[in-house]
mmCIF file with all atom_site columns, C-alpha atoms and ligand atoms in Angstrom:
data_model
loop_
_atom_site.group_PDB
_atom_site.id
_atom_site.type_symbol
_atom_site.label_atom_id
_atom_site.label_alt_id
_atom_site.label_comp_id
_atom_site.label_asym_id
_atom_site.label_entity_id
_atom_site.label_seq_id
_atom_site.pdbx_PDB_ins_code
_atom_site.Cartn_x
_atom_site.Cartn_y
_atom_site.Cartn_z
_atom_site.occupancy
_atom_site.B_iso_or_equiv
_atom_site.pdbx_formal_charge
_atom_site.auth_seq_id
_atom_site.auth_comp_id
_atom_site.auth_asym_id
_atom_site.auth_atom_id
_atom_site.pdbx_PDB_model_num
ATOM   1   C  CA  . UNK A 1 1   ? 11.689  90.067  144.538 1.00 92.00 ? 1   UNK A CA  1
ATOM   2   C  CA  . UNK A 1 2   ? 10.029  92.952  142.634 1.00 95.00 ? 2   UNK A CA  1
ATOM   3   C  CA  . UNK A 1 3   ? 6.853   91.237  142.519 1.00 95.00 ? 3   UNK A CA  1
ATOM   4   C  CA  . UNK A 1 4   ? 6.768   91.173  146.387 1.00 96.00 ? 4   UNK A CA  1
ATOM   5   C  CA  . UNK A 1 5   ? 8.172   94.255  147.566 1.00 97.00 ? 5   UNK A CA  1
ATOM   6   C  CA  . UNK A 1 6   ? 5.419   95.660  144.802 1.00 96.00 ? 6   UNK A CA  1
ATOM   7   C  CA  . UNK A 1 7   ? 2.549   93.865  146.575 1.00 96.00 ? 7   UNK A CA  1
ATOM   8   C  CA  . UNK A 1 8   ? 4.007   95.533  149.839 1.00 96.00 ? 8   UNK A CA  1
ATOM   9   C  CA  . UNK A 1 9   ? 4.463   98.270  148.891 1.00 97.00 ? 9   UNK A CA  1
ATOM   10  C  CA  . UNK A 1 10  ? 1.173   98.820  147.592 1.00 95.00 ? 10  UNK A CA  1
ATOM   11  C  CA  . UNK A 1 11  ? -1.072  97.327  150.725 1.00 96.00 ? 11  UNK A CA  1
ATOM   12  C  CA  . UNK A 1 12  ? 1.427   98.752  153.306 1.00 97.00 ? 12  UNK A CA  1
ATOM   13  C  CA  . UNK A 1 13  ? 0.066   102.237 151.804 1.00 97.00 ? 13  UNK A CA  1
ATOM   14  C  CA  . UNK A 1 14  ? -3.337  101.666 153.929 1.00 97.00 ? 14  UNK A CA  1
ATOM   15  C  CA  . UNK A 1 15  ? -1.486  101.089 157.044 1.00 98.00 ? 15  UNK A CA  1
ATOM   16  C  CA  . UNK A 1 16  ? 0.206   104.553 156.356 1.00 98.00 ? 16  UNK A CA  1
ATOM   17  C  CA  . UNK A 1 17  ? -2.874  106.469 155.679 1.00 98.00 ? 17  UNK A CA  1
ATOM   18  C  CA  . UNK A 1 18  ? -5.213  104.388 158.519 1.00 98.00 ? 18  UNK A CA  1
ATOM   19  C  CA  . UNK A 1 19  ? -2.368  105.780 160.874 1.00 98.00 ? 19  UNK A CA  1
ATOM   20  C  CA  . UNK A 1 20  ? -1.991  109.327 159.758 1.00 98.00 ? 20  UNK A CA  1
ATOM   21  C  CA  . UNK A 1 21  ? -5.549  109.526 159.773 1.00 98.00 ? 21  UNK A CA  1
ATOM   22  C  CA  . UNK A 1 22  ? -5.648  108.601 163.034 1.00 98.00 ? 22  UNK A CA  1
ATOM   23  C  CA  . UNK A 1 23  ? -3.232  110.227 164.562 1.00 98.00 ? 23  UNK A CA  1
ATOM   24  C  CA  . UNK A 1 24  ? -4.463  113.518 162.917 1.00 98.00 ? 24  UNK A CA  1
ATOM   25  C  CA  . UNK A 1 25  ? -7.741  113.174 164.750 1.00 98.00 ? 25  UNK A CA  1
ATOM   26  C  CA  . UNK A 1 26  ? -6.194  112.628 168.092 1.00 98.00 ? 26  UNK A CA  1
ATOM   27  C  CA  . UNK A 1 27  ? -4.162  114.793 167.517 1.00 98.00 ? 27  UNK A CA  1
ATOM   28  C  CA  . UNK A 1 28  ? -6.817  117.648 166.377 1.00 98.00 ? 28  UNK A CA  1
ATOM   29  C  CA  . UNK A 1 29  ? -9.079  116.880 169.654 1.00 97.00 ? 29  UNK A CA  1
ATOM   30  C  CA  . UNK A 1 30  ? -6.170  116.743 172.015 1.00 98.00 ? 30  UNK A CA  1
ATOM   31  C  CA  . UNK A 1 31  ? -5.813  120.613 170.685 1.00 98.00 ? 31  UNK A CA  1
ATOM   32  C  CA  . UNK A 1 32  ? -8.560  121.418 170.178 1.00 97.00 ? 32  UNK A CA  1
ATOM   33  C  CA  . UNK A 1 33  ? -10.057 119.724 173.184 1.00 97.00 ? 33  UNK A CA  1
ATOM   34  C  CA  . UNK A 1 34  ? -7.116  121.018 175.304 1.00 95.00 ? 34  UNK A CA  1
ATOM   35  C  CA  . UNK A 1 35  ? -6.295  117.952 176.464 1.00 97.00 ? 35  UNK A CA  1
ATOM   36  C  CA  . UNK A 1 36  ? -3.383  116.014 178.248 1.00 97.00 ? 36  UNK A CA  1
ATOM   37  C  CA  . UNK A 1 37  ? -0.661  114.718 175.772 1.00 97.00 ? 37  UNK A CA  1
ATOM   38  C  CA  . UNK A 1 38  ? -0.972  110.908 177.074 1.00 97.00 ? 38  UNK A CA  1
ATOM   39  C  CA  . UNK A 1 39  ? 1.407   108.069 176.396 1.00 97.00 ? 39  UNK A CA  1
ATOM   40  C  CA  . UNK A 1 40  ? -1.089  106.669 173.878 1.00 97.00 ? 40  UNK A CA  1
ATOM   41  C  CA  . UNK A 1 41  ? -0.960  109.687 171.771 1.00 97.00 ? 41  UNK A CA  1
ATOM   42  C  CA  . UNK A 1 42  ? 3.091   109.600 171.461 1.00 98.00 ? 42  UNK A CA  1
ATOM   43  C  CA  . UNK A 1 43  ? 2.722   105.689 170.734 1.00 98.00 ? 43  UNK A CA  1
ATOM   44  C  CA  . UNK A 1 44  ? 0.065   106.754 167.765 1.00 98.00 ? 44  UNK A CA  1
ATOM   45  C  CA  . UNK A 1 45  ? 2.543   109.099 166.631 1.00 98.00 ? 45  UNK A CA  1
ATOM   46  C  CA  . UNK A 1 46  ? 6.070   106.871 167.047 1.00 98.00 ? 46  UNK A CA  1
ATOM   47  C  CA  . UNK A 1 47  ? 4.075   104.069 164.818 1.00 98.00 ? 47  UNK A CA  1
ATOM   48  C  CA  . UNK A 1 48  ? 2.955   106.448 162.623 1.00 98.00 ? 48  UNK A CA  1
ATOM   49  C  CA  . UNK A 1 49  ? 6.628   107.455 161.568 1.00 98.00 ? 49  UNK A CA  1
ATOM   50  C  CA  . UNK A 1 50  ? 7.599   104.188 161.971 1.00 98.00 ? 50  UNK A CA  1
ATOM   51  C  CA  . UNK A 1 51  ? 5.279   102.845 159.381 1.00 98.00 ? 51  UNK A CA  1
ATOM   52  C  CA  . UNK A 1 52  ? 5.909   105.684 157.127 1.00 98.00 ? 52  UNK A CA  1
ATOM   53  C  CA  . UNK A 1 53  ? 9.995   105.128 157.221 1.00 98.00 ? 53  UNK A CA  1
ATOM   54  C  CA  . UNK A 1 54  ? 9.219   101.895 156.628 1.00 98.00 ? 54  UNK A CA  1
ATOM   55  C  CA  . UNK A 1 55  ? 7.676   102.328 153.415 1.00 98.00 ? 55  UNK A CA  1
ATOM   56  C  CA  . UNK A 1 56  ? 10.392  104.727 152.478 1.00 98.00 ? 56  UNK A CA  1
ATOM   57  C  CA  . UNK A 1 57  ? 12.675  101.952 152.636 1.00 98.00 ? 57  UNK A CA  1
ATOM   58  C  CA  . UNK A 1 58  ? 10.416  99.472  150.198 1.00 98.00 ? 58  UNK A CA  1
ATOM   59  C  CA  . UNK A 1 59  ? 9.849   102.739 148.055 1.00 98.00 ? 59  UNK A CA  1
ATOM   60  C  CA  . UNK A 1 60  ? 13.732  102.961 147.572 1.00 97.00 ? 60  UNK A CA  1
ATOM   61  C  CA  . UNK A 1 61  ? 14.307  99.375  147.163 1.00 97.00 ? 61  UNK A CA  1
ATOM   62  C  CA  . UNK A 1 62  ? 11.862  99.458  144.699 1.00 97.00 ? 62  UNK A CA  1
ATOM   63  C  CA  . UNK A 1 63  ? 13.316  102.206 142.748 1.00 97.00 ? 63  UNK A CA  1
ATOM   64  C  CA  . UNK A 1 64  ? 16.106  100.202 141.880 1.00 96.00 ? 64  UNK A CA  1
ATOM   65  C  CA  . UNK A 1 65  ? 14.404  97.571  140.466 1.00 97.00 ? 65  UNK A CA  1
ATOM   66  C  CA  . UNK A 1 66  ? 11.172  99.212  138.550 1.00 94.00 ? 66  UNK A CA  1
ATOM   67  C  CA  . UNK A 1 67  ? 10.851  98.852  135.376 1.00 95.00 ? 67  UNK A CA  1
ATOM   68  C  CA  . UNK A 1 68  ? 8.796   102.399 134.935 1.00 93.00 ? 68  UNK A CA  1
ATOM   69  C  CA  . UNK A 1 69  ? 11.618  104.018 136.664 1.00 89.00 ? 69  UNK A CA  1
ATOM   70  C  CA  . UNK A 1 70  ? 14.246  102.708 134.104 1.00 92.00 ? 70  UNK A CA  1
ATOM   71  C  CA  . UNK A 1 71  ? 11.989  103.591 131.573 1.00 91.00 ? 71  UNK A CA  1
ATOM   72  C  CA  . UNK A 1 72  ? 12.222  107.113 133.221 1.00 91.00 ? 72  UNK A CA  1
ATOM   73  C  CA  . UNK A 1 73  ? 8.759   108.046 133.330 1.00 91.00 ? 73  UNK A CA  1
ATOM   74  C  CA  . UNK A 1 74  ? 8.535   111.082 135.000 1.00 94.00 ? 74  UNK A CA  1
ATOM   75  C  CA  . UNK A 1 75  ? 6.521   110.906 137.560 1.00 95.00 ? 75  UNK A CA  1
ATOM   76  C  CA  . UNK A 1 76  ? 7.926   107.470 138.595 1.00 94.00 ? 76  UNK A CA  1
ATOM   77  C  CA  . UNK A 1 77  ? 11.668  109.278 138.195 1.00 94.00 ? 77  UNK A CA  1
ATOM   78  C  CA  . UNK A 1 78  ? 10.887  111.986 140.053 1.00 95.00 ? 78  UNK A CA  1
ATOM   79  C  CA  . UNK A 1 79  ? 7.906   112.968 141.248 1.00 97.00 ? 79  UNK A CA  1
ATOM   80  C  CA  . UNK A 1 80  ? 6.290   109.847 143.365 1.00 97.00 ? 80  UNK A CA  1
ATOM   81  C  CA  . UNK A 1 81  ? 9.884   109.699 145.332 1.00 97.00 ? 81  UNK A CA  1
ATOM   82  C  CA  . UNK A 1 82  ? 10.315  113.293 145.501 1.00 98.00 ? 82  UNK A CA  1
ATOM   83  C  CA  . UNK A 1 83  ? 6.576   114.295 147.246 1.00 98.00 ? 83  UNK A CA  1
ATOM   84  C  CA  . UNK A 1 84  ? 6.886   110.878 148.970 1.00 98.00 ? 84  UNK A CA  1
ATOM   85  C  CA  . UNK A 1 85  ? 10.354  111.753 150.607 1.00 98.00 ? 85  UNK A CA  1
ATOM   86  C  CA  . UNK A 1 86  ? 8.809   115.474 151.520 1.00 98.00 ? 86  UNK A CA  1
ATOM   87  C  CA  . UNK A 1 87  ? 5.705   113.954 153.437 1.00 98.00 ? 87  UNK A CA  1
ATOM   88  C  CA  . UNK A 1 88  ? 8.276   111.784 155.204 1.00 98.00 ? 88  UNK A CA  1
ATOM   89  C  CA  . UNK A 1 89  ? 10.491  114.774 156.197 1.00 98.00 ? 89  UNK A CA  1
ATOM   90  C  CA  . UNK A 1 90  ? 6.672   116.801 157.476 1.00 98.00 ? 90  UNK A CA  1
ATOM   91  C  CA  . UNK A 1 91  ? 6.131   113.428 159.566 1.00 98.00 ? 91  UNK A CA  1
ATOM   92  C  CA  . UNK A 1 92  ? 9.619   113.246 161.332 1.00 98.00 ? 92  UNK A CA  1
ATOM   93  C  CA  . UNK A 1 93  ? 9.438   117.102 162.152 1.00 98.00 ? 93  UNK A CA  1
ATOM   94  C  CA  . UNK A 1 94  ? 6.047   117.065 163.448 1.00 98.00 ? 94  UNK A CA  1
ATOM   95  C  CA  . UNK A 1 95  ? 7.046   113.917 165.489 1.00 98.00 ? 95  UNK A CA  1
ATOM   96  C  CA  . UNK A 1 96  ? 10.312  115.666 166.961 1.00 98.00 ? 96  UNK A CA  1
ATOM   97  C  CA  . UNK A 1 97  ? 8.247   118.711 167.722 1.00 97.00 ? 97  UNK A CA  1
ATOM   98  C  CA  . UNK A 1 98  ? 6.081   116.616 169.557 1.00 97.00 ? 98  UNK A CA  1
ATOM   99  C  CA  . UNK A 1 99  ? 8.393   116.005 171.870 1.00 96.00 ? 99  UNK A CA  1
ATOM   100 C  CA  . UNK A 1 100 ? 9.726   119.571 172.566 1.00 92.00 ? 100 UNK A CA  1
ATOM   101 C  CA  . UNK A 1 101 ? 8.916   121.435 175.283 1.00 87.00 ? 101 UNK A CA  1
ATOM   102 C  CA  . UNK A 1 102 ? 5.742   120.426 178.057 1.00 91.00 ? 102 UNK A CA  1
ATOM   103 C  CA  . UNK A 1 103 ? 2.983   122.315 176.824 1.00 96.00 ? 103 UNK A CA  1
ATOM   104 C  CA  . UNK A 1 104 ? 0.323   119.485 175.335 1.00 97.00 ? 104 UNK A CA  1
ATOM   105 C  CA  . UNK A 1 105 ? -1.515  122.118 172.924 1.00 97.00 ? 105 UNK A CA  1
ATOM   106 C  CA  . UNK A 1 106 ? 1.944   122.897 171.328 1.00 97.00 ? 106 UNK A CA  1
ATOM   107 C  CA  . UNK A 1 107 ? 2.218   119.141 171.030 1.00 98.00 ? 107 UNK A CA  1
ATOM   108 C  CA  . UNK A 1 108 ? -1.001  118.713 169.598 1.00 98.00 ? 108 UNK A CA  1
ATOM   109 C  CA  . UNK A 1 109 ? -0.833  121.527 166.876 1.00 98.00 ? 109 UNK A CA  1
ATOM   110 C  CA  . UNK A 1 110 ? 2.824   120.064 165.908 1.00 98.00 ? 110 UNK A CA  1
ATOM   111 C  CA  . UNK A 1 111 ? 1.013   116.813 165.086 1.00 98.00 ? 111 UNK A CA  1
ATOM   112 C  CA  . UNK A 1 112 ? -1.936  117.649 163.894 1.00 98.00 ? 112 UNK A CA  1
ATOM   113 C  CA  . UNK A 1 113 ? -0.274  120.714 160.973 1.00 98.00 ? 113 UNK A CA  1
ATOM   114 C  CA  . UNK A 1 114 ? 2.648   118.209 160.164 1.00 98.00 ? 114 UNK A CA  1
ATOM   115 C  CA  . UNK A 1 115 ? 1.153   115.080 159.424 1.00 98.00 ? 115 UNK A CA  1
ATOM   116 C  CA  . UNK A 1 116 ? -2.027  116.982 158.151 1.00 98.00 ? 116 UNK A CA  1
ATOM   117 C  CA  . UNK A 1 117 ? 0.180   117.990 155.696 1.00 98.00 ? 117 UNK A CA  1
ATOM   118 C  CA  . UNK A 1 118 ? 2.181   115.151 154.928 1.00 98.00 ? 118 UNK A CA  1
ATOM   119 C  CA  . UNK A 1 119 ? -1.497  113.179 154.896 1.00 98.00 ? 119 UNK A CA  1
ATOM   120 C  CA  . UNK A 1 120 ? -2.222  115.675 151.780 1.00 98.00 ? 120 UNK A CA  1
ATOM   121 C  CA  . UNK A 1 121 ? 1.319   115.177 149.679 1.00 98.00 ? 121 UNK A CA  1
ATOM   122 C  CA  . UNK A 1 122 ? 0.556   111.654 150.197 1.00 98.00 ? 122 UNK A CA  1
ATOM   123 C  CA  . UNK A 1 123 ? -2.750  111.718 148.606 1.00 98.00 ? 123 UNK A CA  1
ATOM   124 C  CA  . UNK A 1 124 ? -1.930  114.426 145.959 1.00 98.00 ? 124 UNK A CA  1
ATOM   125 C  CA  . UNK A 1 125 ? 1.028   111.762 145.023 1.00 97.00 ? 125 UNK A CA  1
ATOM   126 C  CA  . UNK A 1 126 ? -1.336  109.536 144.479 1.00 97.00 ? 126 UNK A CA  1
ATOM   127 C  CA  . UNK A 1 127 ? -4.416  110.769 142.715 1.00 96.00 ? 127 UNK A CA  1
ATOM   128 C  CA  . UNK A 1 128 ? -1.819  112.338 140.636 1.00 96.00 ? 128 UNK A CA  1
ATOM   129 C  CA  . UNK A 1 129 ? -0.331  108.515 140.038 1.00 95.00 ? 129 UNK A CA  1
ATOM   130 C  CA  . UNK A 1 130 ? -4.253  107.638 139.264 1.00 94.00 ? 130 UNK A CA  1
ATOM   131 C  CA  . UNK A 1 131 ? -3.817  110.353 136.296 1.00 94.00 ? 131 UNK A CA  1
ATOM   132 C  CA  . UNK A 1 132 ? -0.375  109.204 135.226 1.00 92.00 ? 132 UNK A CA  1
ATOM   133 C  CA  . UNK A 1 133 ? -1.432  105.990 134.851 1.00 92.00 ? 133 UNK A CA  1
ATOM   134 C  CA  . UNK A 1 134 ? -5.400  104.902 134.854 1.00 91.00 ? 134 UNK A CA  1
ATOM   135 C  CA  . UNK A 1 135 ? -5.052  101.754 134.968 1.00 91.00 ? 135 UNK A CA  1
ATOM   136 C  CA  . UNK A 1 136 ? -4.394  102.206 138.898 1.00 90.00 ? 136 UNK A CA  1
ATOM   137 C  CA  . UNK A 1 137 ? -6.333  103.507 141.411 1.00 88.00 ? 137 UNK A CA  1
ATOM   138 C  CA  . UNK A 1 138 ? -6.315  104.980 144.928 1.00 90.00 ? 138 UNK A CA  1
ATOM   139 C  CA  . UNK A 1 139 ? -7.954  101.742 146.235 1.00 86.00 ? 139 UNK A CA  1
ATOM   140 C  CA  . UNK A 1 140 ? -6.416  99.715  144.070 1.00 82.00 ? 140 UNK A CA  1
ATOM   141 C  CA  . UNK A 1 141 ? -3.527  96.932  145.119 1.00 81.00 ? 141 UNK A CA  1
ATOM   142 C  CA  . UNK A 1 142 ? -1.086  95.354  143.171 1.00 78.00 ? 142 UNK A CA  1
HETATM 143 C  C1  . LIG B 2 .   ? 4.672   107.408 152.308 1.00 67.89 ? 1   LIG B C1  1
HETATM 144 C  C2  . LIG B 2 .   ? 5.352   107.098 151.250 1.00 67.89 ? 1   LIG B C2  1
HETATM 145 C  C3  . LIG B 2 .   ? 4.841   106.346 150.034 1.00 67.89 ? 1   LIG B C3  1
HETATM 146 C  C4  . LIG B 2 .   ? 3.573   105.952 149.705 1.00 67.89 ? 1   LIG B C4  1
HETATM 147 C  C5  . LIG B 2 .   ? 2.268   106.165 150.477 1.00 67.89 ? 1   LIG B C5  1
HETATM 148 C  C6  . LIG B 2 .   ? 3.672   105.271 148.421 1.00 67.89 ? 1   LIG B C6  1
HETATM 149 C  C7  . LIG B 2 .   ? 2.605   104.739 147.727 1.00 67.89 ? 1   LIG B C7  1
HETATM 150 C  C8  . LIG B 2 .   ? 2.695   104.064 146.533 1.00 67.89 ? 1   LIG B C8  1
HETATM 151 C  C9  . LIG B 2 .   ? 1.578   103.524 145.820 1.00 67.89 ? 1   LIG B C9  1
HETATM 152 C  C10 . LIG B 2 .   ? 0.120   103.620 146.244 1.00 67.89 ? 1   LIG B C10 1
HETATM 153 C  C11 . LIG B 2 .   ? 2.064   102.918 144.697 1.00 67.89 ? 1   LIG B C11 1
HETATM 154 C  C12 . LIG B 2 .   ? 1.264   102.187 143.604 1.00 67.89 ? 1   LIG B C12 1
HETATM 155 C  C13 . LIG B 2 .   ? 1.034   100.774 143.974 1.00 67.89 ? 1   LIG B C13 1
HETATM 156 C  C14 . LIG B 2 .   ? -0.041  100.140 143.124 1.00 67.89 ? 1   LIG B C14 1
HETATM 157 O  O1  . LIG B 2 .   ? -0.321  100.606 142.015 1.00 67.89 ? 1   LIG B O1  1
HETATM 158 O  O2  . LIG B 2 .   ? -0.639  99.164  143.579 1.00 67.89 ? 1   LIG B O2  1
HETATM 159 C  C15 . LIG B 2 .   ? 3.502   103.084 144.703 1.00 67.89 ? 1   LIG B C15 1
HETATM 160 C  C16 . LIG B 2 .   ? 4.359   102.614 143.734 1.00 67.89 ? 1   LIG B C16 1
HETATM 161 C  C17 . LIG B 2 .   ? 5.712   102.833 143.702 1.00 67.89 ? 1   LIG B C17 1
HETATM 162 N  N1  . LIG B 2 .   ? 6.455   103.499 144.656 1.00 67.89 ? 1   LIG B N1  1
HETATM 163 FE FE1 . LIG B 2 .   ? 5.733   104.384 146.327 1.00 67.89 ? 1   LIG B FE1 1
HETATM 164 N  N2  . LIG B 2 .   ? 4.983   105.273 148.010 1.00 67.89 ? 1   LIG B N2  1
HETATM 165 C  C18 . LIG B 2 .   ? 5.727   105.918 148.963 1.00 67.89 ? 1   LIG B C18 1
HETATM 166 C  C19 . LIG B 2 .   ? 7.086   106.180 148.924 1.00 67.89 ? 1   LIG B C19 1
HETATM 167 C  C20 . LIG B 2 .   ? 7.924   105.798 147.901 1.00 67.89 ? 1   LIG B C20 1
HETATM 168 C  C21 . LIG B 2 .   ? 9.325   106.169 147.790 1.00 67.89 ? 1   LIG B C21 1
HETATM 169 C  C22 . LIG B 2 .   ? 10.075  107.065 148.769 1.00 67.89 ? 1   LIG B C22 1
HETATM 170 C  C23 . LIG B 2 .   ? 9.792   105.587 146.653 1.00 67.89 ? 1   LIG B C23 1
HETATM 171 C  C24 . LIG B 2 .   ? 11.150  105.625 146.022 1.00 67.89 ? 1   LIG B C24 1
HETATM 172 C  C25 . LIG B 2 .   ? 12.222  105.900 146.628 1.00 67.89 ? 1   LIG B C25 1
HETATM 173 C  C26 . LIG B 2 .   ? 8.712   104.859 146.045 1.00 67.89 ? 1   LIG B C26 1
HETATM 174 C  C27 . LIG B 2 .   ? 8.813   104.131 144.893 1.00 67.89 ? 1   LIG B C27 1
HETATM 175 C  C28 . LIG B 2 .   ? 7.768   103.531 144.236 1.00 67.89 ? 1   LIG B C28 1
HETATM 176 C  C29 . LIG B 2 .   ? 7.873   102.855 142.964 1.00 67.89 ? 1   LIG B C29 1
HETATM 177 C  C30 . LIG B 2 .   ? 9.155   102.686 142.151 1.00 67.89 ? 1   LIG B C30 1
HETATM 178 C  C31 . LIG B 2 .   ? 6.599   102.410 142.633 1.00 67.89 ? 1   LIG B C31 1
HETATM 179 C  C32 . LIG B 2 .   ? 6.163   101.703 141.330 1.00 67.89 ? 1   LIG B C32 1
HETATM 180 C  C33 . LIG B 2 .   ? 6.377   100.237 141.396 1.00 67.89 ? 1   LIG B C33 1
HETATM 181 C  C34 . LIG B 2 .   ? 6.007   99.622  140.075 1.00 67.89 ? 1   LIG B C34 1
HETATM 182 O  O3  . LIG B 2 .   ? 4.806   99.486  139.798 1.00 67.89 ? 1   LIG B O3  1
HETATM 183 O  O4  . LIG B 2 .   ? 6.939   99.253  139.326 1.00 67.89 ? 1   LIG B O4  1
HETATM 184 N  N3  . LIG B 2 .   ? 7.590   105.011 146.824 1.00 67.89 ? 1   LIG B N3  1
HETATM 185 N  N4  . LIG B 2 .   ? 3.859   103.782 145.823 1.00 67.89 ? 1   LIG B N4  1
#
């Protein structure tokens, strides 16, 4: 059971970032580009959170049955949930401010600052996890 939520845990990290990514540059030439906000860009986005809550809910699974978080390392204790958890909070904002209001710019911008963000607690977690422990890496899988 670890074993496999590990493995899952681990790949489903590329589906995350492929999605942030790309909703981030849709996101940055609907606003920038001024255009529409079309039915493709909210699907980008609802995935997006979708596939970041859903490796929330491995993360916490996983917590509970670590072996580095019993051992209470640090940044496994702490740190990895804690900046993980934020980036999910920037994520569901920017997606529910999305959906205010009718002007597409404002729509935009909310996307493109709040998962921009989130995109860079994500990767900070994890080239900090690279320096906690070098025997992984940001490509790596497990
Ligand atoms: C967007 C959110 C998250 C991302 C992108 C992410 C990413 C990762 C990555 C890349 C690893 C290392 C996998 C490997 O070395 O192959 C990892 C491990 C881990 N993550 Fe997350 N994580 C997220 C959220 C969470 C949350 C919220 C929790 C806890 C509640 C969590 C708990 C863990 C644990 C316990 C491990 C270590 C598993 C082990 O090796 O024993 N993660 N995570």
């Amino acid at each position: 059971m670890y074993q496999i939520l590990k493995s899952a845990h681990s790949g489903w990290r590329y589906l995350v970032l492929i999605l942030l990514v790309l909703a981030i540059i849709q996101a940055l030439s609907g606003w920038l580009g001024k255009k529409p906000y079309t039915e493709g860009n909210r699907k980008v986005n609802l995935f997006t959170l979708i596939f970041v809550h859903t490796q929330i809910l491995i993360g916490l699974v996983l917590y509970f049955l670590s072996p580095l978080v019993e051992a209470g390392i640090r940044y496994w204790k702490m740190e990895h949930i804690g900046m993980m958890i934020f980036a999910a909070i920037l994520v569901t904002v920017g997606n529910a401010r999305s959906k205010k209001g009718d002007d597409p710019a404002a729509k935009h911008k909310a996307v493109a600052l709040y998962f921009g963000l989130a995109l860079i607690v994500i990767i900070a977690s994890i080239i900090q996890m690279t320096m906690v422990d070098p025997t992984r890496s940001f490509f790596g899988i497990s």
